Coordinates of C-alpha atoms and ligand atoms in Angstrom, one line a residue:
M1 CA 52.4 111.6 121.5
I2 CA 49.4 112.3 122.6
T3 CA 47.6 111.0 125.4
E4 CA 44.2 109.9 125.0
R5 CA 42.1 110.4 127.8
L6 CA 39.3 107.2 128.0
P7 CA 36.7 108.6 131.5
A8 CA 35.4 105.6 133.2
H9 CA 33.5 107.1 136.0
T10 CA 30.1 105.6 135.6
P11 CA 29.4 102.1 134.0
D12 CA 28.2 103.9 131.4
S13 CA 31.9 106.1 130.1
A14 CA 33.9 102.0 131.0
A15 CA 31.6 100.4 129.1
E16 CA 32.5 102.7 126.0
S17 CA 35.4 103.4 127.1
I18 CA 37.3 100.1 128.1
P19 CA 36.8 97.9 124.2
R20 CA 39.1 101.2 123.2
A21 CA 42.0 100.6 125.6
A22 CA 41.8 97.1 125.6
A23 CA 42.2 97.6 121.4
I24 CA 45.8 99.6 122.1
I25 CA 47.2 97.3 125.0
R26 CA 46.3 94.8 122.7
S27 CA 48.3 96.6 119.7
G28 CA 50.5 96.8 122.0
G29 CA 50.4 100.1 124.0
L30 CA 50.4 102.3 126.9
V31 CA 47.2 102.3 128.9
A32 CA 47.2 103.7 132.5
F33 CA 44.2 102.4 134.7
P34 CA 42.6 103.1 138.2
T35 CA 42.7 99.2 140.7
E36 CA 41.8 99.8 143.9
T37 CA 45.4 100.3 145.3
V38 CA 47.3 102.8 143.2
Y39 CA 47.3 103.4 139.2
G40 CA 49.1 100.6 137.3
L41 CA 50.5 101.6 133.8
G42 CA 49.5 98.5 131.5
A43 CA 50.8 96.0 128.8
N44 CA 49.7 93.4 126.9
A45 CA 52.5 91.1 129.1
F46 CA 53.3 88.6 126.4
D47 CA 54.3 92.0 124.5
A48 CA 58.1 92.2 124.7
P49 CA 58.1 95.3 122.8
A50 CA 55.5 96.9 124.3
L51 CA 56.3 95.9 127.5
A52 CA 60.0 98.0 127.1
R53 CA 58.0 100.1 127.1
I54 CA 57.0 100.7 130.1
F55 CA 60.4 101.0 132.0
E56 CA 61.1 103.6 129.5
A57 CA 57.8 105.3 129.7
K58 CA 58.2 105.1 134.1
G59 CA 62.2 105.8 133.3
R60 CA 62.3 102.3 135.7
P61 CA 65.7 100.8 135.1
T62 CA 65.2 97.0 134.5
F63 CA 65.9 94.7 137.5
D64 CA 62.8 96.1 139.1
P65 CA 60.2 92.8 138.1
L66 CA 56.3 93.9 137.1
I67 CA 52.9 92.4 138.5
V68 CA 51.6 91.0 135.7
H69 CA 47.3 91.1 136.9
I70 CA 45.5 88.9 135.8
A71 CA 41.4 89.0 136.2
D72 CA 39.5 85.5 136.5
R73 CA 41.7 81.9 138.0
D74 CA 42.0 80.9 135.8
D75 CA 44.8 82.9 133.9
L76 CA 47.3 82.1 137.1
A77 CA 47.9 78.8 134.9
R78 CA 49.4 80.6 131.9
L79 CA 52.4 82.2 134.2
F80 CA 53.1 80.3 137.5
S81 CA 54.3 76.8 136.5
E82 CA 52.7 73.7 137.4
V83 CA 55.3 73.7 140.7
T84 CA 53.9 76.9 141.9
L85 CA 50.5 76.0 140.9
A86 CA 50.4 72.7 143.4
D87 CA 52.1 74.5 145.9
P88 CA 48.9 74.4 148.6
R89 CA 50.0 77.9 149.9
V90 CA 48.3 79.2 146.6
A91 CA 45.1 78.3 146.8
L92 CA 44.3 79.5 150.0
L93 CA 45.9 82.2 149.7
A94 CA 44.2 83.3 146.8
D95 CA 40.7 82.2 148.0
L96 CA 41.1 84.6 150.9
F97 CA 42.2 87.3 148.9
W98 CA 41.7 87.4 145.9
P99 CA 40.0 89.9 144.0
G100 CA 41.8 92.0 146.4
P101 CA 45.6 94.2 147.4
L102 CA 47.7 90.1 147.3
T103 CA 50.4 89.5 144.5
L104 CA 51.7 86.1 144.6
V105 CA 55.1 85.8 143.2
G106 CA 56.1 82.2 142.0
A107 CA 57.9 79.8 139.7
A108 CA 57.1 81.7 135.9
R109 CA 56.7 79.1 133.2
T110 CA 59.5 79.7 130.9
E111 CA 56.9 81.6 128.7
V112 CA 56.1 84.3 130.3
P113 CA 59.0 87.0 129.1
G114 CA 62.4 88.1 131.3
L115 CA 61.5 91.8 131.1
V116 CA 58.1 91.1 133.0
R117 CA 60.4 89.4 135.9
A118 CA 63.7 91.2 135.0
G119 CA 65.6 88.1 134.6
L120 CA 64.4 85.7 137.5
E121 CA 62.8 82.3 137.5
T122 CA 59.7 84.4 139.6
V123 CA 57.3 86.4 138.5
G124 CA 54.4 88.1 140.1
V125 CA 50.2 88.2 140.0
R126 CA 47.5 90.5 141.7
L127 CA 44.1 89.5 141.0
P128 CA 42.7 93.3 140.9
R129 CA 39.8 93.3 142.6
H130 CA 38.7 97.4 140.9
E131 CA 36.0 96.5 138.1
T132 CA 38.6 99.4 136.0
A133 CA 41.4 97.0 136.2
R134 CA 39.2 93.5 135.3
A135 CA 37.1 94.4 132.6
L136 CA 40.3 96.2 130.8
I137 CA 41.6 93.0 131.0
R138 CA 38.5 90.7 130.0
A139 CA 38.5 92.8 127.1
A140 CA 42.0 93.1 126.7
Q141 CA 41.7 88.9 126.4
T142 CA 45.0 89.1 127.5
P143 CA 47.0 89.1 131.7
I144 CA 48.3 92.4 131.6
A145 CA 51.3 93.8 133.0
A146 CA 51.6 97.2 134.8
P147 CA 54.0 99.0 137.1
S148 CA 52.9 101.7 139.3
A149 CA 51.7 104.2 136.9
N150 CA 54.8 106.9 138.5
R151 CA 57.7 107.4 137.0
F152 CA 60.4 105.0 138.7
G153 CA 61.1 106.5 142.5
R154 CA 58.3 109.4 142.4
L155 CA 55.9 109.1 144.7
S156 CA 53.0 106.0 144.1
P157 CA 49.7 107.8 142.1
T158 CA 46.4 107.7 143.8
S159 CA 44.6 109.4 140.6
A160 CA 44.6 110.1 137.6
E161 CA 45.7 113.4 138.0
H162 CA 48.6 111.8 139.6
V163 CA 49.2 110.2 136.0
L164 CA 49.0 112.7 134.2
E165 CA 51.3 114.5 135.3
H166 CA 53.9 112.1 135.3
L167 CA 53.4 110.4 132.0
D168 CA 50.8 112.5 129.9
G169 CA 52.3 112.8 126.6
R170 CA 54.3 109.0 127.5
I171 CA 52.3 107.1 127.6
D172 CA 49.0 106.4 124.5
A173 CA 46.1 106.3 127.2
V174 CA 45.1 106.8 129.9
L175 CA 41.5 105.5 131.9
L176 CA 40.3 107.8 134.0
G177 CA 38.0 106.7 137.1
E178 CA 38.2 107.7 140.5
S179 CA 40.8 107.8 143.0
T180 CA 42.6 104.4 144.3
D181 CA 40.6 103.2 147.2
I182 CA 43.0 101.4 149.4
G183 CA 46.3 104.1 148.8
V184 CA 49.5 102.1 149.9
E185 CA 50.2 99.2 147.0
S186 CA 50.0 95.5 147.2
S187 CA 51.2 93.6 149.2
V188 CA 54.3 91.2 148.0
V189 CA 54.4 87.1 149.1
A190 CA 56.7 85.2 147.7
L191 CA 55.7 81.1 147.6
D192 CA 58.6 80.2 145.3
G193 CA 58.7 76.8 146.9
R194 CA 60.7 77.9 150.1
W195 CA 59.4 77.3 153.9
P196 CA 58.0 79.8 154.8
A197 CA 56.9 82.5 153.0
R198 CA 58.3 85.4 153.1
L199 CA 56.9 89.2 153.1
L200 CA 58.5 91.1 150.3
R201 CA 57.1 94.4 150.8
H202 CA 54.5 95.3 152.9
G203 CA 50.5 96.8 151.1
G204 CA 46.9 96.3 150.9
I205 CA 47.2 93.1 153.1
P206 CA 48.7 92.6 156.8
L207 CA 51.1 90.6 157.4
E208 CA 48.7 89.5 160.8
D209 CA 46.1 88.8 158.2
L210 CA 49.2 86.5 156.1
E211 CA 50.1 85.1 159.2
H212 CA 46.9 83.8 160.7
A213 CA 46.1 81.7 156.9
L214 CA 49.5 80.6 156.8
A215 CA 49.5 79.5 160.2
D216 CA 49.5 76.3 159.3
H217 CA 51.2 75.9 156.8
G218 CA 54.3 76.8 157.6
G219 CA 53.9 80.6 158.8
I220 CA 56.0 84.2 157.1
V221 CA 58.5 85.8 157.7
A222 CA 58.7 89.6 157.1
A223 CA 62.0 90.0 154.2
A224 CA 64.5 92.9 155.6
P225 CA 63.2 96.3 153.0
T226 CA 67.2 96.4 152.8
A227 CA 68.2 95.3 149.1
R228 CA 69.9 98.0 146.8
P229 CA 69.7 98.2 143.3
G230 CA 71.9 96.2 141.4
T231 CA 72.2 93.1 144.2
P232 CA 71.2 90.3 143.3
L233 CA 69.5 87.8 145.5
Q234 CA 67.9 90.0 146.9
A235 CA 64.0 90.8 146.5
P236 CA 64.4 93.7 143.9
G237 CA 61.5 96.7 144.2
M238 CA 63.4 96.6 147.3
T239 CA 65.4 99.4 147.6
E240 CA 65.2 101.7 150.4
S241 CA 65.3 104.1 147.7
H242 CA 61.5 105.0 146.3
Y243 CA 57.9 105.7 146.7
A244 CA 59.7 109.7 146.7
P245 CA 59.1 113.7 146.9
V246 CA 60.5 115.6 144.8
V247 CA 60.9 117.7 148.2
P248 CA 63.4 115.2 150.0
L249 CA 62.1 113.8 153.4
V250 CA 63.1 113.5 157.1
L251 CA 61.4 111.2 159.0
V252 CA 61.5 113.0 162.6
A253 CA 60.8 110.4 165.7
A254 CA 62.1 113.0 168.5
D255 CA 64.9 115.5 167.8
F256 CA 64.2 117.9 165.7
P257 CA 65.8 119.1 162.5
P258 CA 68.5 121.8 163.8
D259 CA 69.6 122.7 160.1
V260 CA 66.1 122.9 158.3
S261 CA 64.0 125.7 158.2
E262 CA 61.5 125.9 156.1
C263 CA 59.0 122.6 156.1
A264 CA 55.9 120.7 155.5
L265 CA 54.7 119.0 158.8
L266 CA 53.2 115.2 158.3
A267 CA 51.6 112.8 161.6
P268 CA 50.1 109.5 161.5
D269 CA 46.8 111.9 163.8
R270 CA 46.3 115.1 164.6
A271 CA 47.9 115.1 168.5
T272 CA 51.6 114.3 167.0
L273 CA 50.5 117.2 164.5
T274 CA 50.3 119.4 167.4
D275 CA 53.0 117.8 168.8
L276 CA 55.3 118.0 165.9
E277 CA 54.6 121.7 165.3
G278 CA 55.8 122.5 169.1
R279 CA 59.5 121.3 167.8
A280 CA 59.5 122.8 164.5
A281 CA 57.9 125.9 166.2
A282 CA 60.8 125.7 169.0
A283 CA 63.7 125.5 166.3
G284 CA 62.5 128.9 164.7
A285 CA 61.6 126.0 161.5
T286 CA 58.7 128.0 159.0
V287 CA 55.8 125.0 158.6
H288 CA 54.0 125.8 154.9
A289 CA 51.4 123.0 155.6
R290 CA 50.7 120.9 157.9
V291 CA 48.8 117.3 157.6
A292 CA 47.1 114.5 160.0
L293 CA 46.9 111.6 157.9
S294 CA 43.8 111.2 160.2
E295 CA 42.5 112.3 163.6
A296 CA 43.3 109.5 165.7
L297 CA 44.8 107.2 164.6
D298 CA 42.8 105.0 161.5
P299 CA 45.8 103.3 158.8
V300 CA 43.3 102.8 156.5
A301 CA 41.3 105.8 156.8
A302 CA 45.6 107.2 157.1
A303 CA 46.7 105.0 153.9
A304 CA 43.2 105.9 151.2
H305 CA 45.1 109.8 151.4
L306 CA 49.7 109.1 152.4
F307 CA 50.5 109.6 148.6
E308 CA 48.4 111.7 147.9
R309 CA 48.8 114.2 150.9
L310 CA 52.8 113.8 150.2
H311 CA 52.1 115.2 146.7
E312 CA 50.4 118.3 148.0
L313 CA 53.2 118.3 150.4
E314 CA 55.7 118.0 148.0
A315 CA 53.9 121.1 145.9
V316 CA 53.0 123.6 148.7
L317 CA 57.3 122.7 149.0
T318 CA 57.9 123.8 145.6
R319 CA 55.6 126.3 144.4
R320 CA 56.1 128.0 148.2
A321 CA 59.6 127.6 150.2
A322 CA 63.1 127.3 149.6
P323 CA 64.8 124.1 147.6
T324 CA 66.1 123.3 151.4
A325 CA 62.8 122.7 152.8
R326 CA 62.0 119.5 153.6
I327 CA 59.0 117.5 154.1
I328 CA 59.0 116.3 158.4
A329 CA 57.3 113.4 158.9
A330 CA 56.8 111.5 162.5
P331 CA 57.4 107.5 162.0
Y332 CA 53.5 105.5 161.7
P333 CA 52.7 103.3 164.2
E334 CA 53.8 99.1 163.3
G335 CA 50.6 97.4 163.1
G336 CA 48.2 95.7 160.0
L337 CA 48.0 98.6 157.5
G338 CA 50.0 100.8 160.0
S339 CA 53.3 98.4 158.3
A340 CA 52.2 98.9 155.0
I341 CA 52.5 103.2 156.0
A342 CA 55.8 103.4 158.0
D343 CA 57.4 101.2 155.1
R344 CA 56.7 103.8 152.5
L345 CA 57.9 106.7 155.0
R346 CA 60.8 105.3 155.8
R347 CA 61.8 104.7 151.9
A348 CA 60.3 108.0 150.9
A349 CA 63.5 109.2 154.1
A350 CA 65.9 106.8 152.1
T351 CA 65.7 109.2 149.4
P352 CA 69.2 109.1 147.7
Q353 CA 70.4 113.2 148.7
Ligands
TXA401 O1 48.8 97.3 144.1 C1 50.1 97.2 143.3 O2 50.9 96.4 142.9 C2 50.3 98.2 142.2 C3 49.4 98.2 141.2 C4 49.4 98.5 140.2 O3 48.7 96.4 141.1 N1 51.3 98.0 141.3 C5 52.9 97.9 141.2 O4 53.8 97.7 141.2 O5 53.1 97.8 142.8 P1 55.6 98.2 140.6 O6 56.2 98.1 139.7 O7 56.0 99.3 141.0 O8 56.2 96.8 142.3 C6 56.5 95.6 142.0 C7 57.5 95.6 143.1 C8 58.4 94.9 142.6 O9 58.9 96.3 142.9 C9 58.8 94.2 143.5 O10 58.8 94.3 145.0 C10 57.9 93.3 143.5 O11 56.6 94.3 142.8 N2 58.2 91.9 142.0 C11 57.1 91.6 141.8 N3 58.2 90.1 140.8 C12 59.1 90.0 141.3 C13 59.5 89.1 142.1 N4 58.8 88.3 140.7 N5 59.6 89.1 142.4 C14 59.9 89.4 143.8 N6 59.1 90.5 143.6 C15 59.1 91.0 143.0
MG402 MG1 56.5 101.5 141.7

């Protein structure tokens, strides 16, 4: 299959490309598109064969549900049950954080295909802020189910180049836009009739902001990211090993791992990187590349470039180093968007080796 490249960097190029992309979605095809978090791989959320193709293109197991993207709040009624639509927290969070990097999980209408929900009773819905994403959904005239546009378990894509690296020849088209600005996926909040609400995935909306918003509505608790593939009744997508670089990543809080002789270093800020370099030198390890996610600690800037930097380190080590080389990362401090970064690094480090 030839993957069509559809330029959408400017309003003019998008105006030409969006109708083509929408036509592909309407005829059951797959289109990757930019959002403010990461690139998504979209299909018509009500077209079961098209949904099956998403799982196939990504190599994604069907126990992992998809997020449905809408362009207008009215479309929620096509996805959430009456009970969830009546939950006051839905309107509250949608008013505050939509359009934006927040996915709400609620009871699904029976019409929502089982593949979207991975057989669960619930469905995740997000109204993205990115203009190209919303223009595509509107033109396609259907909610669009879209996981991140990467091969399953690999690094999430924050540029069209990343998408093509993983999916060229496996999908019908990609809308070529700028790099995404937030750089980590949406926060996922479960409002499935239970109180308090549960944060299923740290993401673009910090937990602190959600706590503040829900303070008078039963609050919110972070669910621990400990589920394993195939484990029932725990939140899907919380499998520990996820967002994994091809080169294994080791999180190093104190001692440098003694068995690593070649590496690339990743640190939250310049000072921590200098410290990590000192420890690599003391351990006699060859350092092929080094990255500080920002000069001083800055979670917003760090999140924006996290996956891109990981892609770069992965590329350098794959090209230049021995297969035993590792990405050595210092943990990211929790708090605000930092919790989403810390979470992605922990999961990358949990890769089975
Ligand atoms: O920012 C994002 O959310 C990006 C862009 C493309 O919108 N999408 C994304 O999709 O990250 P994906 O497939 O990589 O992550 C979907 C995750 C699942 O793995 C799961 O954690 C959660 O969303 N999810 C979706 N539906 C759910 C449901 N019904 N119950 C629990 N969790 C759900
Ligand atoms: Mg993903």
